Amino acid sequence: MNVIGKVTVLPQLPGSVARLSELAYNLYWSWTPHAQALYQELDHGLWERFQHNPVRTLLEVPQARLKEVAADPAYLKRYAQVMADFDAYMGKKDTWAAKNVPDMKPVAYFSMEYAYHESLPIYSGGLGVLAGDHCKSASDLGIPFTAVGMLFHQGYFTQLFDKDGWQNETYDELDLTTLPITPALTHGGEEARVSVVIGNRTVHSRIWNLNVGRIRVLLLDTNVPQNSPEDRTLTARLYGGNQELRVQQYVLLGVAGIRALRLLGIPGDVYHMNEGHAALLGLERTREYVEAGLDFRTAVETVASSTLFTTHTPVPAGNDAFGYDLMDRYIGSWPAQLAASRDELYALAEHEQMWDGHPVPTFSMTVFALNMSRAANGVSELHGEVSRDMWKFLYPGAETGEVPIGHVTNGAHNLTFTSQAMRDLLSTVLPADWTERLEDEAMWQAVENLTDAQLSDVQLVMKREMITFVRGRVREQKVRNGASAADVAATDTLLSENALTIGFARRFATYKRATLLFRDRERLSRIVNHPERPVQFVFAGKAHPADNPGKALIQEIYRLSQEPEFRGKIVILENYDMHVARHLVQGVDIWLNNPRRPLEASGTSGMKASFNGSPNFSVLDGWWREGYDTTNGWPIGEEREYADLNVQDDADAYSLYHILEHDIAPRYYGQGTGDTSWAHTVRRAIETCSPRFSMQRQVIDYVQKYYLPIAARGAVLADSHSTRAREIASWKGWVRQQWPHTTLSAQATLPATTQPGQTVPVTATVNPAGINLSELRVEAVLKRAGGLTYVPLTHVPLTHVPLTSHGDGTFSAQVPLNESGLYSVGVRMLPVVDGLSNDLEARLIKWA
């Protein structure tokens, strides 16, 4: 028909269940299965049809059904318990934060994507899941926290396989009236709107409010009548379009996001940028300080002092960089707004790269984020090392290990991904408040009290649910693609609950090597079809719409799954999302991950599987390098890198087959007891991974390692109209101006050989070029077997030599050689002053 308008008729809930609507608008239900069950019971078909969305379910369920449950004593009892739990959660006063950091300053967290639940598809994969889980645990812990993102009204994409297994994408417009969001309101009660100039256009954004437990999320939406048709699509798709669109989206997220916080009066003392997508928030924050009277450099120091940057990308190609001409089109007016030159602003993001065979200065979002923050971290220990090496060129003269990029190893939100059956079982041995103490490693030792039979019974229930889900999904796909009746019927025999089942699900980037398993097809066939110890595999994952090599990997797995020797025993599911993920991590026996080390920044899916008792079988990369302890899963390959990728793939594939055949399958099918039993590995997976890789532990790490010290330092630098920030900015300007004129020479009296514990004299002479000698650190650097030791040299003024206005000084020390070995000795000088975030902040190092 010809639609002339739309109206949403809200449900009239009976009084006895009236709060179902209130609960539907708080994503507390997304990690509370008992709460979800209240809506599922209203109408199972609607619940499944509308992606388990309580708001949509309430809109669609017949009024008669609402009256029916409102008179059902059993339903009302469950409803009352859920609401009591919800009220207790929301009203809890003695949260972790209240007890441990009662004066913590508020955090504003910016991310391009968030994965809270499949019914709100504004995420693509791991980065979004990580951000969503971060928000959930911030709520659980009771920290003052507000998240900012974008409402993509076509989401990422829906993945559909054709009859040949090729990925196709569809984009469906979200009906915002059916989502668990509400318009954000100003203090005056008006719908909140902000605007930002992008290029030569003023773009308007509506602000939506999303409640995630105790915290608030603000989502920006440009699909409003005030905008042009083109600008209304700026928030249409996540990671869609070309570089031009991405730059505009980044301006929107950073600049409009800050303005949304200001409009709504939401405070922020710490600003956390989750990936470089959010880097341009530094533009708006700097503009605010310049408008308040600060000069550009002082404003940058003030902003950076209260900002944290988390990088997730271990490969250079994954870090966005744009040509200056493109940036000119969309932020060309910003230098004037910041009282800075274009060169001054762009220097904060400059990264020279080889484009078309020529070195070209680019505007790197990662470089800008690093320069606009005074703390940065990777997302696992190894990723921190990789990141320090990637970005050490920003600190010329520094050793890789001292580049000031730390790490906080990722975690996952236990309650979102642990099945209700497993939660119920854990509650029999863990203390009553265990869900509030997820990071407590000692508490988890009680898992040892679970019997083998208890574990196997619960895991069999979860496995059966997963197999039923897999069969239903594959059946839908075959019917849609016109498969024969026989092929459709064959889905009823997909997978066996009695076979060792291995899951592999993730983004289909080529470095994740989804097809490594198929490197030796004959050997794989023997493993899959072993008469006593069969093994079956379930795959899932999306490739980026523009990533044809990734799509080819999906198709290769699909085609192999149709071969006679693998049919029914290897399955690949379409449209990987949080719903699929939960079924897989809860239902498989083993979680497989085989990226090409060291390219996996962290990974989190294997953590979620371990929460449910599914041990990991993974390359020692990302989180598993820290998580594996020889008892809680299995490694693939060696902890090393390879120069030849084919050699690496061969070695890892051989290791995968060998361990699967000789270690994993025999243990799974064997009758071992004690430490040799399968249940022992299951218990160890649960008790070691659940606390160490809980999102609760991760957020606590951020609070203690970053949020608290950043808030404290930021307050000092911003105090008294940024007096200290101005002093540091002025000092840096002076030092950088004088640095080329400084000189450093050094001598060391080194014997050919000596004994451990001996010392050697090292002296240095400095021409400070006017820089105060007390602001120069001169140190001997000892290098032995890859390790570094820094020994400060004591300043000895040459009182018998007249000091000129340029200054003069001699430094010396007796440098100890404590261990045997071959030492390299060097001397360097770097400028330091009180108030710096780290000794390398000035990024000036001079070696003798």
mmCIF file of C-alpha atoms in Angstrom, residues 184-429:
data_model
loop_
_atom_site.group_PDB
_atom_site.id
_atom_site.type_symbol
_atom_site.label_atom_id
_atom_site.label_comp_id
_atom_site.label_asym_id
_atom_site.label_seq_id
_atom_site.Cartn_x
_atom_site.Cartn_y
_atom_site.Cartn_z
ATOM 1 C CA ALA A 184 17.888 11.656 25.496
ATOM 2 C CA LEU A 185 16.332 14.725 27.077
ATOM 3 C CA THR A 186 17.927 17.998 28.104
ATOM 4 C CA HIS A 187 17.398 19.411 31.574
ATOM 5 C CA GLY A 188 14.568 21.416 30.045
ATOM 6 C CA GLY A 189 12.825 18.246 28.921
ATOM 7 C CA GLU A 190 13.515 18.713 25.204
ATOM 8 C CA GLU A 191 14.919 16.025 22.933
ATOM 9 C CA ALA A 192 18.685 16.456 22.839
ATOM 10 C CA ARG A 193 20.296 17.543 19.562
ATOM 11 C CA VAL A 194 23.866 18.534 18.761
ATOM 12 C CA SER A 195 25.415 19.772 15.551
ATOM 13 C CA VAL A 196 28.893 19.726 14.092
ATOM 14 C CA VAL A 197 30.411 21.231 10.964
ATOM 15 C CA ILE A 198 31.824 18.515 8.705
ATOM 16 C CA GLY A 199 33.498 20.065 5.705
ATOM 17 C CA ASN A 200 31.263 22.977 4.762
ATOM 18 C CA ARG A 201 28.065 21.422 6.100
ATOM 19 C CA THR A 202 26.357 21.567 9.451
ATOM 20 C CA VAL A 203 25.326 18.058 10.423
ATOM 21 C CA HIS A 204 22.701 17.557 13.135
ATOM 22 C CA SER A 205 22.560 14.556 15.447
ATOM 23 C CA ARG A 206 19.799 13.228 17.644
ATOM 24 C CA ILE A 207 21.027 11.658 20.890
ATOM 25 C CA TRP A 208 19.541 8.384 22.068
ATOM 26 C CA ASN A 209 19.802 7.084 25.602
ATOM 27 C CA LEU A 210 20.538 3.434 26.343
ATOM 28 C CA ASN A 211 20.533 2.071 29.888
ATOM 29 C CA VAL A 212 23.007 -0.724 30.595
ATOM 30 C CA GLY A 213 22.460 -1.656 34.202
ATOM 31 C CA ARG A 214 23.567 1.315 36.271
ATOM 32 C CA ILE A 215 25.363 3.165 33.492
ATOM 33 C CA ARG A 216 24.239 5.301 30.576
ATOM 34 C CA VAL A 217 25.183 5.075 26.909
ATOM 35 C CA LEU A 218 24.683 7.946 24.454
ATOM 36 C CA LEU A 219 24.175 7.026 20.798
ATOM 37 C CA LEU A 220 24.422 9.583 17.978
ATOM 38 C CA ASP A 221 22.009 9.442 15.043
ATOM 39 C CA THR A 222 22.112 11.748 11.980
ATOM 40 C CA ASN A 223 18.961 10.320 10.399
ATOM 41 C CA VAL A 224 16.958 13.457 11.213
ATOM 42 C CA PRO A 225 14.911 15.757 8.938
ATOM 43 C CA GLN A 226 17.271 18.734 9.362
ATOM 44 C CA ASN A 227 20.021 16.891 7.465
ATOM 45 C CA SER A 228 20.456 16.354 3.752
ATOM 46 C CA PRO A 229 19.752 12.838 2.421
ATOM 47 C CA GLU A 230 23.500 12.218 2.253
ATOM 48 C CA ASP A 231 24.117 13.324 5.823
ATOM 49 C CA ARG A 232 21.223 11.252 7.084
ATOM 50 C CA THR A 233 23.197 8.183 5.978
ATOM 51 C CA LEU A 234 26.304 9.055 8.009
ATOM 52 C CA THR A 235 25.007 6.754 10.715
ATOM 53 C CA ALA A 236 23.479 4.217 8.350
ATOM 54 C CA ARG A 237 26.130 1.499 8.357
ATOM 55 C CA LEU A 238 29.029 0.505 10.528
ATOM 56 C CA TYR A 239 32.305 0.317 8.575
ATOM 57 C CA GLY A 240 30.485 0.825 5.299
ATOM 58 C CA GLY A 241 31.436 3.102 2.438
ATOM 59 C CA ASN A 242 34.803 4.578 1.568
ATOM 60 C CA GLN A 243 37.460 6.589 3.354
ATOM 61 C CA GLU A 244 35.480 9.794 2.949
ATOM 62 C CA LEU A 245 32.586 8.355 4.895
ATOM 63 C CA ARG A 246 34.857 7.028 7.604
ATOM 64 C CA VAL A 247 36.505 10.405 8.185
ATOM 65 C CA GLN A 248 33.089 12.019 8.513
ATOM 66 C CA GLN A 249 31.955 9.329 10.936
ATOM 67 C CA TYR A 250 35.081 9.861 13.023
ATOM 68 C CA VAL A 251 34.425 13.612 13.200
ATOM 69 C CA LEU A 252 30.874 12.852 14.253
ATOM 70 C CA LEU A 253 31.845 10.346 16.951
ATOM 71 C CA GLY A 254 34.595 12.502 18.445
ATOM 72 C CA VAL A 255 33.256 16.026 18.139
ATOM 73 C CA ALA A 256 29.499 15.462 18.383
ATOM 74 C CA GLY A 257 30.121 12.894 21.113
ATOM 75 C CA ILE A 258 31.838 15.462 23.334
ATOM 76 C CA ARG A 259 29.085 17.985 22.611
ATOM 77 C CA ALA A 260 26.464 15.416 23.595
ATOM 78 C CA LEU A 261 28.106 14.988 26.993
ATOM 79 C CA ARG A 262 28.244 18.733 27.473
ATOM 80 C CA LEU A 263 24.640 19.315 26.418
ATOM 81 C CA LEU A 264 23.381 16.698 28.853
ATOM 82 C CA GLY A 265 25.609 17.884 31.685
ATOM 83 C CA ILE A 266 27.415 14.557 31.994
ATOM 84 C CA PRO A 267 30.843 15.002 33.597
ATOM 85 C CA GLY A 268 34.065 13.376 32.491
ATOM 86 C CA ASP A 269 37.443 13.641 34.189
ATOM 87 C CA VAL A 270 38.979 10.744 32.243
ATOM 88 C CA TYR A 271 38.388 10.217 28.519
ATOM 89 C CA HIS A 272 38.982 6.699 27.206
ATOM 90 C CA MET A 273 39.358 6.255 23.442
ATOM 91 C CA ASN A 274 38.654 2.663 22.441
ATOM 92 C CA GLU A 275 40.657 2.455 19.193
ATOM 93 C CA GLY A 276 41.667 5.319 16.906
ATOM 94 C CA HIS A 277 38.135 5.789 15.584
ATOM 95 C CA ALA A 278 37.487 8.072 18.562
ATOM 96 C CA ALA A 279 40.694 10.105 18.279
ATOM 97 C CA LEU A 280 39.040 13.281 17.009
ATOM 98 C CA LEU A 281 37.396 13.863 20.359
ATOM 99 C CA GLY A 282 40.717 15.602 21.023
ATOM 100 C CA LEU A 283 39.750 18.306 18.520
ATOM 101 C CA GLU A 284 36.634 19.344 20.378
ATOM 102 C CA ARG A 285 38.176 19.140 23.826
ATOM 103 C CA THR A 286 41.113 21.268 22.681
ATOM 104 C CA ARG A 287 38.716 23.783 21.111
ATOM 105 C CA GLU A 288 36.883 24.097 24.421
ATOM 106 C CA TYR A 289 40.077 25.022 26.235
ATOM 107 C CA VAL A 290 41.203 27.437 23.511
ATOM 108 C CA GLU A 291 37.788 29.108 23.666
ATOM 109 C CA ALA A 292 38.315 29.427 27.422
ATOM 110 C CA GLY A 293 41.541 31.346 26.831
ATOM 111 C CA LEU A 294 44.322 28.769 26.604
ATOM 112 C CA ASP A 295 46.864 28.722 23.804
ATOM 113 C CA PHE A 296 46.922 25.696 21.524
ATOM 114 C CA ARG A 297 49.885 23.918 23.098
ATOM 115 C CA THR A 298 48.619 24.394 26.641
ATOM 116 C CA ALA A 299 45.181 23.175 25.596
ATOM 117 C CA VAL A 300 46.706 20.037 24.034
ATOM 118 C CA GLU A 301 48.673 19.310 27.214
ATOM 119 C CA THR A 302 45.556 19.734 29.316
ATOM 120 C CA VAL A 303 43.464 17.479 27.098
ATOM 121 C CA ALA A 304 46.115 14.793 26.724
ATOM 122 C CA SER A 305 46.764 14.621 30.467
ATOM 123 C CA SER A 306 43.256 13.282 31.072
ATOM 124 C CA THR A 307 43.041 10.925 28.087
ATOM 125 C CA LEU A 308 43.700 7.187 27.687
ATOM 126 C CA PHE A 309 44.055 5.460 24.318
ATOM 127 C CA THR A 310 43.564 1.717 23.850
ATOM 128 C CA THR A 311 44.880 0.245 20.607
ATOM 129 C CA HIS A 312 43.528 -3.088 19.391
ATOM 130 C CA THR A 313 45.301 -3.433 16.065
ATOM 131 C CA PRO A 314 48.584 -5.365 15.774
ATOM 132 C CA VAL A 315 49.067 -4.837 12.025
ATOM 133 C CA PRO A 316 49.931 -1.512 10.351
ATOM 134 C CA ALA A 317 47.203 -1.877 7.707
ATOM 135 C CA GLY A 318 44.560 -1.964 10.417
ATOM 136 C CA ASN A 319 45.352 1.563 11.605
ATOM 137 C CA ASP A 320 43.402 4.213 9.723
ATOM 138 C CA ALA A 321 45.466 6.840 7.931
ATOM 139 C CA PHE A 322 44.175 9.437 5.488
ATOM 140 C CA GLY A 323 45.711 11.804 2.965
ATOM 141 C CA TYR A 324 46.034 15.426 3.990
ATOM 142 C CA ASP A 325 43.814 16.525 1.107
ATOM 143 C CA LEU A 326 40.989 14.358 2.420
ATOM 144 C CA MET A 327 41.416 15.689 5.950
ATOM 145 C CA ASP A 328 41.446 19.240 4.621
ATOM 146 C CA ARG A 329 37.964 18.681 3.195
ATOM 147 C CA TYR A 330 36.494 17.638 6.514
ATOM 148 C CA ILE A 331 38.542 19.296 9.262
ATOM 149 C CA GLY A 332 39.934 22.190 7.257
ATOM 150 C CA SER A 333 38.332 24.760 9.556
ATOM 151 C CA TRP A 334 39.746 23.267 12.730
ATOM 152 C CA PRO A 335 43.231 24.864 12.831
ATOM 153 C CA ALA A 336 41.612 28.298 12.986
ATOM 154 C CA GLN A 337 39.244 27.144 15.735
ATOM 155 C CA LEU A 338 42.221 25.857 17.699
ATOM 156 C CA ALA A 339 44.331 28.998 17.200
ATOM 157 C CA ALA A 340 46.907 26.793 15.497
ATOM 158 C CA SER A 341 48.397 26.412 12.062
ATOM 159 C CA ARG A 342 47.522 23.482 9.854
ATOM 160 C CA ASP A 343 51.102 22.242 10.224
ATOM 161 C CA GLU A 344 50.871 22.337 14.029
ATOM 162 C CA LEU A 345 47.660 20.337 14.061
ATOM 163 C CA TYR A 346 48.624 17.811 11.418
ATOM 164 C CA ALA A 347 52.030 17.265 13.034
ATOM 165 C CA LEU A 348 50.156 15.593 15.903
ATOM 166 C CA ALA A 349 48.945 12.916 13.474
ATOM 167 C CA GLU A 350 51.770 12.709 10.950
ATOM 168 C CA HIS A 351 52.818 9.234 9.869
ATOM 169 C CA GLU A 352 54.915 8.994 6.729
ATOM 170 C CA GLN A 353 53.923 5.912 4.740
ATOM 171 C CA MET A 354 54.735 4.416 1.374
ATOM 172 C CA TRP A 355 51.767 5.019 -0.936
ATOM 173 C CA ASP A 356 52.152 4.035 -4.591
ATOM 174 C CA GLY A 357 55.864 3.608 -4.052
ATOM 175 C CA HIS A 358 56.389 7.093 -2.635
ATOM 176 C CA PRO A 359 56.725 8.348 0.938
ATOM 177 C CA VAL A 360 53.629 10.362 1.771
ATOM 178 C CA PRO A 361 52.769 12.130 5.038
ATOM 179 C CA THR A 362 49.407 10.830 6.224
ATOM 180 C CA PHE A 363 47.013 11.775 8.991
ATOM 181 C CA SER A 364 47.093 8.675 11.195
ATOM 182 C CA MET A 365 44.261 8.247 13.667
ATOM 183 C CA THR A 366 46.490 6.077 15.847
ATOM 184 C CA VAL A 367 49.325 8.609 15.889
ATOM 185 C CA PHE A 368 46.863 11.388 16.660
ATOM 186 C CA ALA A 369 45.375 9.305 19.477
ATOM 187 C CA LEU A 370 48.833 8.603 20.909
ATOM 188 C CA ASN A 371 49.761 12.288 20.763
ATOM 189 C CA MET A 372 46.449 13.400 22.245
ATOM 190 C CA SER A 373 46.761 11.079 25.242
ATOM 191 C CA ARG A 374 49.340 10.605 27.971
ATOM 192 C CA ALA A 375 48.601 6.939 28.562
ATOM 193 C CA ALA A 376 48.183 4.132 26.060
ATOM 194 C CA ASN A 377 47.776 0.386 26.211
ATOM 195 C CA GLY A 378 47.482 -2.748 24.147
ATOM 196 C CA VAL A 379 45.023 -5.510 24.972
ATOM 197 C CA SER A 380 47.314 -8.380 25.977
ATOM 198 C CA GLU A 381 50.867 -8.706 27.182
ATOM 199 C CA LEU A 382 52.148 -9.787 23.762
ATOM 200 C CA HIS A 383 50.086 -7.135 22.017
ATOM 201 C CA GLY A 384 51.651 -4.534 24.268
ATOM 202 C CA GLU A 385 55.071 -5.716 23.080
ATOM 203 C CA VAL A 386 53.962 -5.663 19.441
ATOM 204 C CA SER A 387 52.487 -2.169 19.855
ATOM 205 C CA ARG A 388 55.651 -0.798 21.418
ATOM 206 C CA ASP A 389 57.591 -2.065 18.440
ATOM 207 C CA MET A 390 55.048 -0.747 15.926
ATOM 208 C CA TRP A 391 55.044 2.793 17.301
ATOM 209 C CA LYS A 392 58.627 3.171 18.543
ATOM 210 C CA PHE A 393 59.397 5.436 15.573
ATOM 211 C CA LEU A 394 57.490 8.114 17.493
ATOM 212 C CA TYR A 395 60.254 7.935 20.133
ATOM 213 C CA PRO A 396 63.473 8.155 18.106
ATOM 214 C CA GLY A 397 66.429 6.787 20.018
ATOM 215 C CA ALA A 398 64.309 4.775 22.463
ATOM 216 C CA GLU A 399 64.540 1.043 22.913
ATOM 217 C CA THR A 400 61.357 -0.871 22.074
ATOM 218 C CA GLY A 401 60.796 -2.090 25.605
ATOM 219 C CA GLU A 402 60.586 1.404 27.076
ATOM 220 C CA VAL A 403 58.069 2.900 24.650
ATOM 221 C CA PRO A 404 55.256 4.074 26.962
ATOM 222 C CA ILE A 405 52.508 1.745 25.756
ATOM 223 C CA GLY A 406 51.404 -0.663 28.449
ATOM 224 C CA HIS A 407 48.786 -3.370 28.374
ATOM 225 C CA VAL A 408 45.586 -4.503 30.012
ATOM 226 C CA THR A 409 44.703 -7.999 28.913
ATOM 227 C CA ASN A 410 41.139 -8.217 27.685
ATOM 228 C CA GLY A 411 38.419 -10.026 29.521
ATOM 229 C CA ALA A 412 34.830 -11.023 28.825
ATOM 230 C CA HIS A 413 31.616 -10.437 30.742
ATOM 231 C CA ASN A 414 31.128 -13.788 32.450
ATOM 232 C CA LEU A 415 27.390 -13.508 33.011
ATOM 233 C CA THR A 416 26.638 -12.595 29.389
ATOM 234 C CA PHE A 417 28.280 -15.738 28.068
ATOM 235 C CA THR A 418 27.983 -18.348 30.824
ATOM 236 C CA SER A 419 24.902 -20.505 30.353
ATOM 237 C CA GLN A 420 22.201 -20.528 32.992
ATOM 238 C CA ALA A 421 22.772 -24.254 33.479
ATOM 239 C CA MET A 422 26.447 -23.675 34.220
ATOM 240 C CA ARG A 423 25.645 -20.702 36.455
ATOM 241 C CA ASP A 424 23.236 -22.848 38.439
ATOM 242 C CA LEU A 425 25.885 -25.547 38.816
ATOM 243 C CA LEU A 426 28.564 -23.066 39.892
ATOM 244 C CA SER A 427 26.169 -21.652 42.481
ATOM 245 C CA THR A 428 26.233 -25.009 44.265
ATOM 246 C CA VAL A 429 29.913 -24.639 45.189
#
